[in-house]
PDB file of C-alpha atoms in Angstrom:
ATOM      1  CA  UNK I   1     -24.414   6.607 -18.407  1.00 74.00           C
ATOM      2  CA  UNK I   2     -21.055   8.052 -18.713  1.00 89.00           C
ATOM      3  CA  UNK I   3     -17.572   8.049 -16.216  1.00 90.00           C
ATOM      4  CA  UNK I   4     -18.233  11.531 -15.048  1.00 91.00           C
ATOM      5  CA  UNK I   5     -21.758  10.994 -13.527  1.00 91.00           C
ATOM      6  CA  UNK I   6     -21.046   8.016 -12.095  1.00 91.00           C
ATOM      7  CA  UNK I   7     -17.823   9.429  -9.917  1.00 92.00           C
ATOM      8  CA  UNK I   8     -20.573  12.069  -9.265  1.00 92.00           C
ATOM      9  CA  UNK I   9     -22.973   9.501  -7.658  1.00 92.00           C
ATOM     10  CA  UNK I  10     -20.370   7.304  -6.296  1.00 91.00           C
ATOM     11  CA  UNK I  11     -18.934  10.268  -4.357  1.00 91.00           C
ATOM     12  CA  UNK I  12     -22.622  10.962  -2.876  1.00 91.00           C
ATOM     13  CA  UNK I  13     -22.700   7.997  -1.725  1.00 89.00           C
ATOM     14  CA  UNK I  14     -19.545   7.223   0.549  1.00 87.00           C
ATOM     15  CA  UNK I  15     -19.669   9.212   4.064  1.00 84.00           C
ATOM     16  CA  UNK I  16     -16.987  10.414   5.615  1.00 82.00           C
ATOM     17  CA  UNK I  17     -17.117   7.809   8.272  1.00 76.00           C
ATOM     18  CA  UNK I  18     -16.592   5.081   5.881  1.00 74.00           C
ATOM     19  CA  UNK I  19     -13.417   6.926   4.532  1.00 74.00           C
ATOM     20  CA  UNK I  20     -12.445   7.718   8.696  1.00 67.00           C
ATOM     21  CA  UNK I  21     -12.736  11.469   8.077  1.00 68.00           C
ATOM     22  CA  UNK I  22     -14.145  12.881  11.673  1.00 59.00           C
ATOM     23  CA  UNK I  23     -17.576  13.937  10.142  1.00 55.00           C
ATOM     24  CA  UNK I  24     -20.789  12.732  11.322  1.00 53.00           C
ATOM     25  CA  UNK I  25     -24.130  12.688   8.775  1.00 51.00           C
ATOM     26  CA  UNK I  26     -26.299  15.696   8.472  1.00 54.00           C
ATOM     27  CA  UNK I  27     -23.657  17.902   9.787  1.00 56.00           C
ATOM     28  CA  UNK I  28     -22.594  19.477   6.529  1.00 61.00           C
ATOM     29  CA  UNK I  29     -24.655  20.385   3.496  1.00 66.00           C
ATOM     30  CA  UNK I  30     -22.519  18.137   0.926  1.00 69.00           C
ATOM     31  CA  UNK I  31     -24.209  14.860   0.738  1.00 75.00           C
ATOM     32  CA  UNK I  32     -20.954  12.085   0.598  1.00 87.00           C
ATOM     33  CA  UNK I  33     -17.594  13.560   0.293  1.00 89.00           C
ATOM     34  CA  UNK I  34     -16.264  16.869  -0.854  1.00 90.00           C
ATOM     35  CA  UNK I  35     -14.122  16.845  -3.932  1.00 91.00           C
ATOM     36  CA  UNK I  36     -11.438  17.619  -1.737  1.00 92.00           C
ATOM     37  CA  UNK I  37     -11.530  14.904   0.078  1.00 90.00           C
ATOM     38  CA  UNK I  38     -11.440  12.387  -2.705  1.00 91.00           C
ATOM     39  CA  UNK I  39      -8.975  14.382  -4.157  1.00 91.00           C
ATOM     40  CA  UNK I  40      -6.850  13.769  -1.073  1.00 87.00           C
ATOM     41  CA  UNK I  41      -7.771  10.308  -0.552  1.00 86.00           C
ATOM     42  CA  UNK I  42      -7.075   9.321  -4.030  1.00 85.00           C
ATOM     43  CA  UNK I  43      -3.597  11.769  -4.513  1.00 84.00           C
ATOM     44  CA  UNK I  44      -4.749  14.332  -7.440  1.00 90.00           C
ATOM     45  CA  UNK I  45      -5.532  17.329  -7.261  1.00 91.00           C
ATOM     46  CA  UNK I  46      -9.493  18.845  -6.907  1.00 92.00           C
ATOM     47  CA  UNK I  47      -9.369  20.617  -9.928  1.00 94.00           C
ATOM     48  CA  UNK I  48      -8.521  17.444 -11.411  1.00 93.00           C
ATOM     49  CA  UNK I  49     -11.218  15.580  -9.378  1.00 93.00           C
ATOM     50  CA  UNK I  50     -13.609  18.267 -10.458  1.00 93.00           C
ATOM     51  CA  UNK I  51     -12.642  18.430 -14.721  1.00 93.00           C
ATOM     52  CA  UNK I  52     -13.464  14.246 -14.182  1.00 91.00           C
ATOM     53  CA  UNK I  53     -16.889  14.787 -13.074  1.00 91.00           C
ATOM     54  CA  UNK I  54     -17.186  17.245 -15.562  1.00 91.00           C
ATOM     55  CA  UNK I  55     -16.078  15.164 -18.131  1.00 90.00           C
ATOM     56  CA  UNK I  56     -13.245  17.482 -19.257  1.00 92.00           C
ATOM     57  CA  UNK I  57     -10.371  15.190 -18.570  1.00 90.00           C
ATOM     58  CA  UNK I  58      -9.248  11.676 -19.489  1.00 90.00           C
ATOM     59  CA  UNK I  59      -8.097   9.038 -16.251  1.00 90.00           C
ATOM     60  CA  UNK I  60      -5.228   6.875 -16.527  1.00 88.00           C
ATOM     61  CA  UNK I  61      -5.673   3.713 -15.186  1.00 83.00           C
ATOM     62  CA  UNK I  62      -3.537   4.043 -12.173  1.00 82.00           C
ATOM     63  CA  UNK I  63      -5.709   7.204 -11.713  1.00 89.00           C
ATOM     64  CA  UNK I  64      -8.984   4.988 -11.909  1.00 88.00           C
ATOM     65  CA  UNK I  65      -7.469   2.760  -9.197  1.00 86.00           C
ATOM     66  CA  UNK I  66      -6.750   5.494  -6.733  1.00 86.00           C
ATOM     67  CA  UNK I  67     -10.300   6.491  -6.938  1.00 90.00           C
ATOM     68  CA  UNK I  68     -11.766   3.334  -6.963  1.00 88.00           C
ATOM     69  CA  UNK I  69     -10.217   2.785  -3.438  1.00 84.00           C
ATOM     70  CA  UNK I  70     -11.206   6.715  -2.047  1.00 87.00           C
ATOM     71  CA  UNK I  71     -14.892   5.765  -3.460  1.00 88.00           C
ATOM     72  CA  UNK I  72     -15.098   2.564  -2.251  1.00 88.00           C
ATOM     73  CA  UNK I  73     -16.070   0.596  -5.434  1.00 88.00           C
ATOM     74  CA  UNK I  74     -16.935  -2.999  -5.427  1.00 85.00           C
ATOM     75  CA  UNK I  75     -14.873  -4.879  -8.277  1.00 81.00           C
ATOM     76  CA  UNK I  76     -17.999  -4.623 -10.696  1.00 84.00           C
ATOM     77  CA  UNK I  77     -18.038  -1.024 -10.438  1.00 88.00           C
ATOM     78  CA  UNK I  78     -14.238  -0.385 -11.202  1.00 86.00           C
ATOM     79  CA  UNK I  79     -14.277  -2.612 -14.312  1.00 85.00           C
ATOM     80  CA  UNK I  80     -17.242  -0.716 -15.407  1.00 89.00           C
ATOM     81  CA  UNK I  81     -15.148   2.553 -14.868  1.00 89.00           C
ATOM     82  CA  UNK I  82     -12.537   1.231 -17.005  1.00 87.00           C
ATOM     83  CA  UNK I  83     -14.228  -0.009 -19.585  1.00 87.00           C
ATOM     84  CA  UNK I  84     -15.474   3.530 -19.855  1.00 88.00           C
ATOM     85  CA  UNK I  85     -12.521   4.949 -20.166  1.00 88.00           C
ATOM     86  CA  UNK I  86     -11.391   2.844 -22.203  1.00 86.00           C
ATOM     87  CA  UNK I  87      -8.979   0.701 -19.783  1.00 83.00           C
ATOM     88  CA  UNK I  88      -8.395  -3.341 -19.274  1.00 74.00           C
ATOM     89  CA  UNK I  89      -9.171  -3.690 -15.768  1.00 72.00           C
ATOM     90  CA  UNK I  90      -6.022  -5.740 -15.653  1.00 70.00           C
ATOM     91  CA  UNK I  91      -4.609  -7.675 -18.517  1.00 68.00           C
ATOM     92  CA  UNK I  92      -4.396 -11.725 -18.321  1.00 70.00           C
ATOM     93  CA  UNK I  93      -0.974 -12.966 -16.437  1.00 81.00           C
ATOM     94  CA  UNK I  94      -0.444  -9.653 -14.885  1.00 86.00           C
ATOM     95  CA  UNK I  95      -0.019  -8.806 -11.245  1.00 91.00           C
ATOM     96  CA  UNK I  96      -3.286  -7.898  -9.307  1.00 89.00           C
ATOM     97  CA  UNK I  97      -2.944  -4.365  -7.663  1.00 86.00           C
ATOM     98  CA  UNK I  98      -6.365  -3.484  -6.595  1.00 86.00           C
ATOM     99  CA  UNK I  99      -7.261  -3.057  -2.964  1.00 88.00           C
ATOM    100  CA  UNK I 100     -10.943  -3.822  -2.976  1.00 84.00           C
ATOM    101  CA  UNK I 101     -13.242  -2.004  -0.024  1.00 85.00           C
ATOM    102  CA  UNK I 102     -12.670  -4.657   2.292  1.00 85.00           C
ATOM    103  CA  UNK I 103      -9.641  -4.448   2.859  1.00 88.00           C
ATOM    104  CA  UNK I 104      -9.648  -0.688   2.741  1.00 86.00           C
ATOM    105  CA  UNK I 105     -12.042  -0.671   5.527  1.00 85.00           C
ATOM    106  CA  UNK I 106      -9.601  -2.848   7.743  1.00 85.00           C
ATOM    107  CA  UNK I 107      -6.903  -0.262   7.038  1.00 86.00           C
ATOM    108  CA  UNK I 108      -8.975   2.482   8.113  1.00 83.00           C
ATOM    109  CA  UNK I 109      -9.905   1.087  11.151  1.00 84.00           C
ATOM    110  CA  UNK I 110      -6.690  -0.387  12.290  1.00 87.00           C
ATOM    111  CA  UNK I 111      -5.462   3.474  12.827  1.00 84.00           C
ATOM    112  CA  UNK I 112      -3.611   2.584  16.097  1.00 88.00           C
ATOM    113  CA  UNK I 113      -1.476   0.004  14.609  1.00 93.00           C
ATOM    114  CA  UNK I 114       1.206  -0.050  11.397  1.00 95.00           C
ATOM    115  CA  UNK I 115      -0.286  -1.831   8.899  1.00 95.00           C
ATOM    116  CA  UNK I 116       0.332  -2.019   4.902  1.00 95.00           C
ATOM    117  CA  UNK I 117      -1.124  -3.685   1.999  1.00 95.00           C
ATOM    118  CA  UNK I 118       1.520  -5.907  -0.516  1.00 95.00           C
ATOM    119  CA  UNK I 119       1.182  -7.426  -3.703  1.00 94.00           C
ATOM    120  CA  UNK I 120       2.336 -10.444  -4.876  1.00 94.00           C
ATOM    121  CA  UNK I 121       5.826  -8.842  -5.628  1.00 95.00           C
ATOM    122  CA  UNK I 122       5.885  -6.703  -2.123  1.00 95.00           C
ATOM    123  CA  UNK I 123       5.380  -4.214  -3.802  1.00 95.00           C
ATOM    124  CA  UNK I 124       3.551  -1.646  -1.263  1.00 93.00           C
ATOM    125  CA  UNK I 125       0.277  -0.364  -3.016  1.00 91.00           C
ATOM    126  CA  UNK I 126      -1.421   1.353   0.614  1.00 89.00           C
ATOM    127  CA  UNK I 127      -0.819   2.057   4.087  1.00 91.00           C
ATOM    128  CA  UNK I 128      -1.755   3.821   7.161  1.00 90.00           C
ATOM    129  CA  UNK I 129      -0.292   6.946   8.743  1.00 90.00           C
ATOM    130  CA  UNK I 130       1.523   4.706  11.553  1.00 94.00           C
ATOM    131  CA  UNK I 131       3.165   2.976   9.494  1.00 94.00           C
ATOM    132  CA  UNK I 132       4.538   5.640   7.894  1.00 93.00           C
ATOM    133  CA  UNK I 133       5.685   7.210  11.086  1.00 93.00           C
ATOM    134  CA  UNK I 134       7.341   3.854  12.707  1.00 95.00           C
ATOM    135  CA  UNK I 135       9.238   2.870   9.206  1.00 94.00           C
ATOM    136  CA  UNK I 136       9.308   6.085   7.888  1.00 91.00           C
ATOM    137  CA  UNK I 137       8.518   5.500   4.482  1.00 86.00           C
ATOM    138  CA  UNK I 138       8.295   8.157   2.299  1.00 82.00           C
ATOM    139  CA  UNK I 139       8.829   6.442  -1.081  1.00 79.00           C
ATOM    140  CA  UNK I 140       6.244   7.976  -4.142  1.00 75.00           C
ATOM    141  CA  UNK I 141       4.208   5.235  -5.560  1.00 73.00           C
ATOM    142  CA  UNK I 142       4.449   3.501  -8.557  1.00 70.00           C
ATOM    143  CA  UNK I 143       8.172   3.305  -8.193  1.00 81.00           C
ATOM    144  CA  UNK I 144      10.084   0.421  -8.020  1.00 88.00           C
ATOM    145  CA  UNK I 145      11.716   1.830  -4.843  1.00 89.00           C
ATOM    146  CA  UNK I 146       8.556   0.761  -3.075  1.00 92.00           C
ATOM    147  CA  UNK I 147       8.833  -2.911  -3.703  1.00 95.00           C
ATOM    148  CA  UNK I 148      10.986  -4.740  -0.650  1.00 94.00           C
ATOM    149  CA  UNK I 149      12.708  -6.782  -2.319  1.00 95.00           C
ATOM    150  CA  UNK I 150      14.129  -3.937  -5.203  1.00 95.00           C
ATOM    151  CA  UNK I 151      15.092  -2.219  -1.554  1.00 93.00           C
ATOM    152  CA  UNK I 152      16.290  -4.788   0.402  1.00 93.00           C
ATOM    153  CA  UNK I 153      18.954  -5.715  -2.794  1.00 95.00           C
ATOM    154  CA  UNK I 154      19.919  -2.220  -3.248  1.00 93.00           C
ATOM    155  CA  UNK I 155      20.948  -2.033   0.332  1.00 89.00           C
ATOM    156  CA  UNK I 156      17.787   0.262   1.178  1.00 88.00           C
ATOM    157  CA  UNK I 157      16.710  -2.031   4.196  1.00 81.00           C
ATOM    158  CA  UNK I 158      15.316   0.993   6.329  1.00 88.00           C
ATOM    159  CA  UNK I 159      14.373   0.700  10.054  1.00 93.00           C
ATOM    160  CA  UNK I 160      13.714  -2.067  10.346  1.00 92.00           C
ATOM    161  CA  UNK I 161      15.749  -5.524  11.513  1.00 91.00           C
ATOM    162  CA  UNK I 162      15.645  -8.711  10.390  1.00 89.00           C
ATOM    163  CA  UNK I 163      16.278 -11.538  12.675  1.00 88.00           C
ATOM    164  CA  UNK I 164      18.028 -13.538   9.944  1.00 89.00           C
ATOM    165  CA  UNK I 165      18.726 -11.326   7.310  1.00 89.00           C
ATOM    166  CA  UNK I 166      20.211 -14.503   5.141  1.00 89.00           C
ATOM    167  CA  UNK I 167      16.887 -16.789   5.652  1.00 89.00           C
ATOM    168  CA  UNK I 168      14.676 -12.682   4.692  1.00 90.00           C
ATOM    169  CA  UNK I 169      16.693 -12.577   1.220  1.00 90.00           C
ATOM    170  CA  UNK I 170      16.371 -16.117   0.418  1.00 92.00           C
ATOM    171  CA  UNK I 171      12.238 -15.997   1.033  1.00 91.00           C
ATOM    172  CA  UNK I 172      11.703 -13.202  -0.731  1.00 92.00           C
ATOM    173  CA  UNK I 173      13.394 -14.534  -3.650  1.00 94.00           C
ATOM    174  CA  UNK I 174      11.287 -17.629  -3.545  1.00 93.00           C
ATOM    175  CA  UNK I 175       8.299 -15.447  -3.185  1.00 92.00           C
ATOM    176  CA  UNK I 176       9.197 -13.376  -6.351  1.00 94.00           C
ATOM    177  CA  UNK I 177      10.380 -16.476  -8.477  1.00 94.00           C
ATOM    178  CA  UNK I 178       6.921 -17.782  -7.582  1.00 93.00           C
ATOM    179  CA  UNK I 179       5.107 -14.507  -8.394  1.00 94.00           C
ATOM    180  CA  UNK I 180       6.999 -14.657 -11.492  1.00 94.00           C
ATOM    181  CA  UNK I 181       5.262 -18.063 -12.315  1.00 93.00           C
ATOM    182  CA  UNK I 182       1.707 -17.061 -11.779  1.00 92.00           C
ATOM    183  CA  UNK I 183       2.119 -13.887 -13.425  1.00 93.00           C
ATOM    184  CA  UNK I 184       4.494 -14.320 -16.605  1.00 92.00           C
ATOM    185  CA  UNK I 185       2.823 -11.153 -18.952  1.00 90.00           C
ATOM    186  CA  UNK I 186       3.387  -8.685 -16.826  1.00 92.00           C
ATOM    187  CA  UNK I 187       6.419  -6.562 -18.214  1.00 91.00           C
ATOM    188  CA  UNK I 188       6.828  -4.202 -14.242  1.00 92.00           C
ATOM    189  CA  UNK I 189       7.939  -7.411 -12.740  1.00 95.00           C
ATOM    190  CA  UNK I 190      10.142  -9.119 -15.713  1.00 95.00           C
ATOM    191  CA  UNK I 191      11.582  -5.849 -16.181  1.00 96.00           C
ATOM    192  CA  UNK I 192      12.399  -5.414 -12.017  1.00 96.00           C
ATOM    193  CA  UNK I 193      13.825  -9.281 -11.908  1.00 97.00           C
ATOM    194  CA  UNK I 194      15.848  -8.642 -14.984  1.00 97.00           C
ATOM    195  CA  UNK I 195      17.446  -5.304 -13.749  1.00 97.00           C
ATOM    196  CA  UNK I 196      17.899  -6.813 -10.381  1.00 97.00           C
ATOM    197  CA  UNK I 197      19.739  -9.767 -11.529  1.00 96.00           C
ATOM    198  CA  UNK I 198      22.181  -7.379 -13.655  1.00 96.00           C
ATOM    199  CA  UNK I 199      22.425  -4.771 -10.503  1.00 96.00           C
ATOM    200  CA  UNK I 200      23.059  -7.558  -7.555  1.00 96.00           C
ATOM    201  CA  UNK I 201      24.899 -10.849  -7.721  1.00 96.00           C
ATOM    202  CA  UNK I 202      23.620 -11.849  -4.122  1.00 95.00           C
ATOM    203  CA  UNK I 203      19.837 -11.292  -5.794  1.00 96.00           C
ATOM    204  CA  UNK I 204      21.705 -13.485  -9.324  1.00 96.00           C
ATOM    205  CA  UNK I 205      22.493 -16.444  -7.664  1.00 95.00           C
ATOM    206  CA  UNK I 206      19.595 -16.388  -5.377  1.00 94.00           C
ATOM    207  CA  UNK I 207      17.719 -16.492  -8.640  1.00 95.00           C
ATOM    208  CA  UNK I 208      19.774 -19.613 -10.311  1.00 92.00           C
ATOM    209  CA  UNK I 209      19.096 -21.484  -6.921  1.00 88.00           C
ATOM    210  CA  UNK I 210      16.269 -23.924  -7.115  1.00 81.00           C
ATOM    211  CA  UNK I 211      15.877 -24.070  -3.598  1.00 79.00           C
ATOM    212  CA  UNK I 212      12.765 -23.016  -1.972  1.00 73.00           C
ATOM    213  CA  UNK I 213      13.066 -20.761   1.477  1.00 76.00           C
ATOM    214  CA  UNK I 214       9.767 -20.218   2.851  1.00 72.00           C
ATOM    215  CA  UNK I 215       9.187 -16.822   5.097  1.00 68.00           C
ATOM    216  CA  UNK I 216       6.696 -16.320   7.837  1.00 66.00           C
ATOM    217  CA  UNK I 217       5.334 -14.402  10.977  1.00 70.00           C
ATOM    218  CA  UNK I 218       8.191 -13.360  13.339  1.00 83.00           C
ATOM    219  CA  UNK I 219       9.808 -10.578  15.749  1.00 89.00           C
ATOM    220  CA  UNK I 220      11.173  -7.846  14.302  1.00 93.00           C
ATOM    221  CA  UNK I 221      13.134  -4.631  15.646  1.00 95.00           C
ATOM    222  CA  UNK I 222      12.343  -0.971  14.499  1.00 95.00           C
ATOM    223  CA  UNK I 223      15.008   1.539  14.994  1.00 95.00           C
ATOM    224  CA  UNK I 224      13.094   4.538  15.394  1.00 94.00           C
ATOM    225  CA  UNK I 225      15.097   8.126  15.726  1.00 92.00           C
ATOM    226  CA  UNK I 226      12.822   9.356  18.180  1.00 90.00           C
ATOM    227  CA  UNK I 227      11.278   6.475  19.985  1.00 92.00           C
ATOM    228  CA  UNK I 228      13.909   3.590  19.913  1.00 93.00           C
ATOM    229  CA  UNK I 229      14.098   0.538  18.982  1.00 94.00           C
ATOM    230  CA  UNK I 230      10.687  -1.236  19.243  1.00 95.00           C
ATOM    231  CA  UNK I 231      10.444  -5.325  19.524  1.00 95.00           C
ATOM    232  CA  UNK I 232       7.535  -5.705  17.360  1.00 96.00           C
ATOM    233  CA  UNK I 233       5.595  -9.209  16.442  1.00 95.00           C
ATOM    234  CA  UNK I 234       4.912  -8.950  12.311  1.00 94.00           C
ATOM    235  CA  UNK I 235       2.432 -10.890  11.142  1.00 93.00           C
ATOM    236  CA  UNK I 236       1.564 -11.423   7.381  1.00 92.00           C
ATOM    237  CA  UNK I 237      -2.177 -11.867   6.003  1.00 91.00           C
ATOM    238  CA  UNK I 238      -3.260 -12.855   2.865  1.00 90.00           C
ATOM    239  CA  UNK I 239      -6.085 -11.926   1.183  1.00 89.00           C
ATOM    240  CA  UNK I 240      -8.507 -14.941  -0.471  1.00 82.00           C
ATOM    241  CA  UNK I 241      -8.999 -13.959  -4.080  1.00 82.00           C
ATOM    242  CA  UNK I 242      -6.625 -10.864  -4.783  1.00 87.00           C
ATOM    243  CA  UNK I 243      -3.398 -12.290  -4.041  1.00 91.00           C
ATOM    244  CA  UNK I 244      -2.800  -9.578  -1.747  1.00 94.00           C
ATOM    245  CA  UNK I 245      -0.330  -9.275   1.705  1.00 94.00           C
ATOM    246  CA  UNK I 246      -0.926  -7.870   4.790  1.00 95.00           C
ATOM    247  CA  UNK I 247       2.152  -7.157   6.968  1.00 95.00           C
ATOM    248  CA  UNK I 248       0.710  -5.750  10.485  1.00 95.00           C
ATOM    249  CA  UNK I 249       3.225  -4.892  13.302  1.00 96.00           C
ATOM    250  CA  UNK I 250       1.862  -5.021  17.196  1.00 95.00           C
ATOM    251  CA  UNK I 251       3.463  -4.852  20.336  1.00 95.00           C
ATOM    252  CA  UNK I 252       3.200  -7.223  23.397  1.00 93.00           C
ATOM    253  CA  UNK I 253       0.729  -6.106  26.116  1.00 94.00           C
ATOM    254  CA  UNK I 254       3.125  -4.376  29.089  1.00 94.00           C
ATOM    255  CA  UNK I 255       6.130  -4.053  27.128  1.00 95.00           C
ATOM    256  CA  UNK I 256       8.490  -1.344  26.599  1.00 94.00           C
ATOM    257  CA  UNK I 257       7.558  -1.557  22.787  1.00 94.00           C
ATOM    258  CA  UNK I 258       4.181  -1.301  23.493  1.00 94.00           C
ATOM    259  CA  UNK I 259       4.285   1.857  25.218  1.00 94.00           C
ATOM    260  CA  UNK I 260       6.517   3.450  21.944  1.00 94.00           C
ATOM    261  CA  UNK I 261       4.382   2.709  20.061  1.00 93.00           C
ATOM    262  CA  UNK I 262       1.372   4.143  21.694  1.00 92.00           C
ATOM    263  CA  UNK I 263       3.967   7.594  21.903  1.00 92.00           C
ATOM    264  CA  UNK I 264       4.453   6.871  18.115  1.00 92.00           C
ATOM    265  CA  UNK I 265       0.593   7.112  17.373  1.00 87.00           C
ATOM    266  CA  UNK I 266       0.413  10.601  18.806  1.00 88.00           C
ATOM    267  CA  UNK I 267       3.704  11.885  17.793  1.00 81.00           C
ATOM    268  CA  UNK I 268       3.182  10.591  14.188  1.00 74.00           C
ATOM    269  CA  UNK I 269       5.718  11.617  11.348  1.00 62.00           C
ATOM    270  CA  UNK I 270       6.751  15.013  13.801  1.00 61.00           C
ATOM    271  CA  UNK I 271      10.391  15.182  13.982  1.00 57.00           C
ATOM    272  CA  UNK I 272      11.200  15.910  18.172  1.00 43.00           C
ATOM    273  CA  UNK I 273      14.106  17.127  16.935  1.00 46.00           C
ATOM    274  CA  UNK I 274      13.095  20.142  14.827  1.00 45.00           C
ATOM    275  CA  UNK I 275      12.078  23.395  16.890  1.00 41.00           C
ATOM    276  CA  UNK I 276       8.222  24.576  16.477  1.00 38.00           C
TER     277      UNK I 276
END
């Protein structure tokens, strides 16, 4: 059994439901998903999709972890695609970035409410389409200007507000000196603390500090162009096992931010202010 037959079967396999493409089975010839569509899902192209299956091309490993979360594979299935392409599913001390099909699932059908999967270092790895359109980030992956707290010292804080900006620096320190612990081979996050102490000397002596600041669930504001500013609860999940976060904003029942955010969910990332 080789890589290319397996994406074959493993893209058979997943319907479009499970991926929350509007599809129902035995309406279309292809059985699973169109190369297209995992091309999409996973961010390659389909030529590329289709020279994998045909065993013409060579996957990185962040390229094998895109497409283990469009296909849906359960963590036995993406070490066996590494291992076939000749990739360490992840290397001993490093950060775990893998969003496993669970959790997938739950952003795929939370598609009425902002929600984004974390690591251990905040850095984002996945999100939904409202999320995008209340925070309006726009970042590419696998840059370090998707990681909060990178942003947040580089004065990058975005939309949104924090109630206590002071106590929001502190935490996230704590949570990255901590990271730093459990994870002390991996060279992405060494390398990001080292440039960040050298870049900020808010983020420096933060660092030197020995003290502890835990961070929680709170209320947070969203200054949206288009909408306003939205009084949001955001609550943060973790995920047993993978050392993942969950941040997941939602609006009071009868509020004002409520109501936004409903207008957000249809409007999307359209700018109102742009003719047609």
């Amino acid at each position: 059994m080789n890589l290319a037959t397996l994406l074959r079967s493993w893209r058979a396999r997943v319907q479009p439901a499970d991926v929350g493409l509007p599809f129902r089975a035995g309406t279309r010839r292809t059985d699973g998903l169109r190369r297209e569509e995992v091309a999409w899902l996973a961010g390659v192209s389909p030529d590329y999709v289709k020279r994998l299956e045909q065993g013409r091309a060579h996957p990185s490993a962040a390229v094998l972890t895109a497409l283990s979360r469009a296909l849906r594979l359960s963590d036995a299935e993406y070490e066996l695609a590494c291992r076939l392409a000749g990739h360490a599913p992840r290397a001993a001390g490093t950060v775990p970035r893998r969003i496993g099909p669970s959790v997938q699932r739950l952003l795929d059908r939370f598609a009425d409410t902002p929600i984004a999967v974390f690591d251990a270092t905040w850095t984002l790895l996945e999100h939904n389409e409202l999320w995008t359109a209340l925070t309006g980030d726009t970042h590419p992956r696998g840059t370090r200007a998707t990681n909060l707290v990178w942003r947040f010292f580089h004065g990058e804080t975005g939309r949104v507000r924090h109630p206590d900006p002071d106590s929001y620096r502190a935490a996230m320190v704590t949570d990255l000196r901590d990271a730093a612990a459990r994870y002390p081979a991996d060279p992405e996050l060494a390398g990001m603390i080292a440039q960040l102490r050298r870049d900020s000397d808010a983020f420096a002596r933060l660092w030197a500090d020995p003290t502890a600041t835990a961070y929680g669930n709170e209320r947070k504001t969203v200054d949206h162009p288009q909408v306003g500013a939205l009084d949001l609860d955001c609550d943060i999940l973790s995920v047993h096992g993978a050392d993942l976060r969950i941040i997941v904003f939602t609006a009071a029942p009868g509020t004002e931010a409520e109501g936004r955010l409903r207008l957000l969910s249809v409007l999307g990332t359209q700018d109102m202010n742009t003719p047609a």
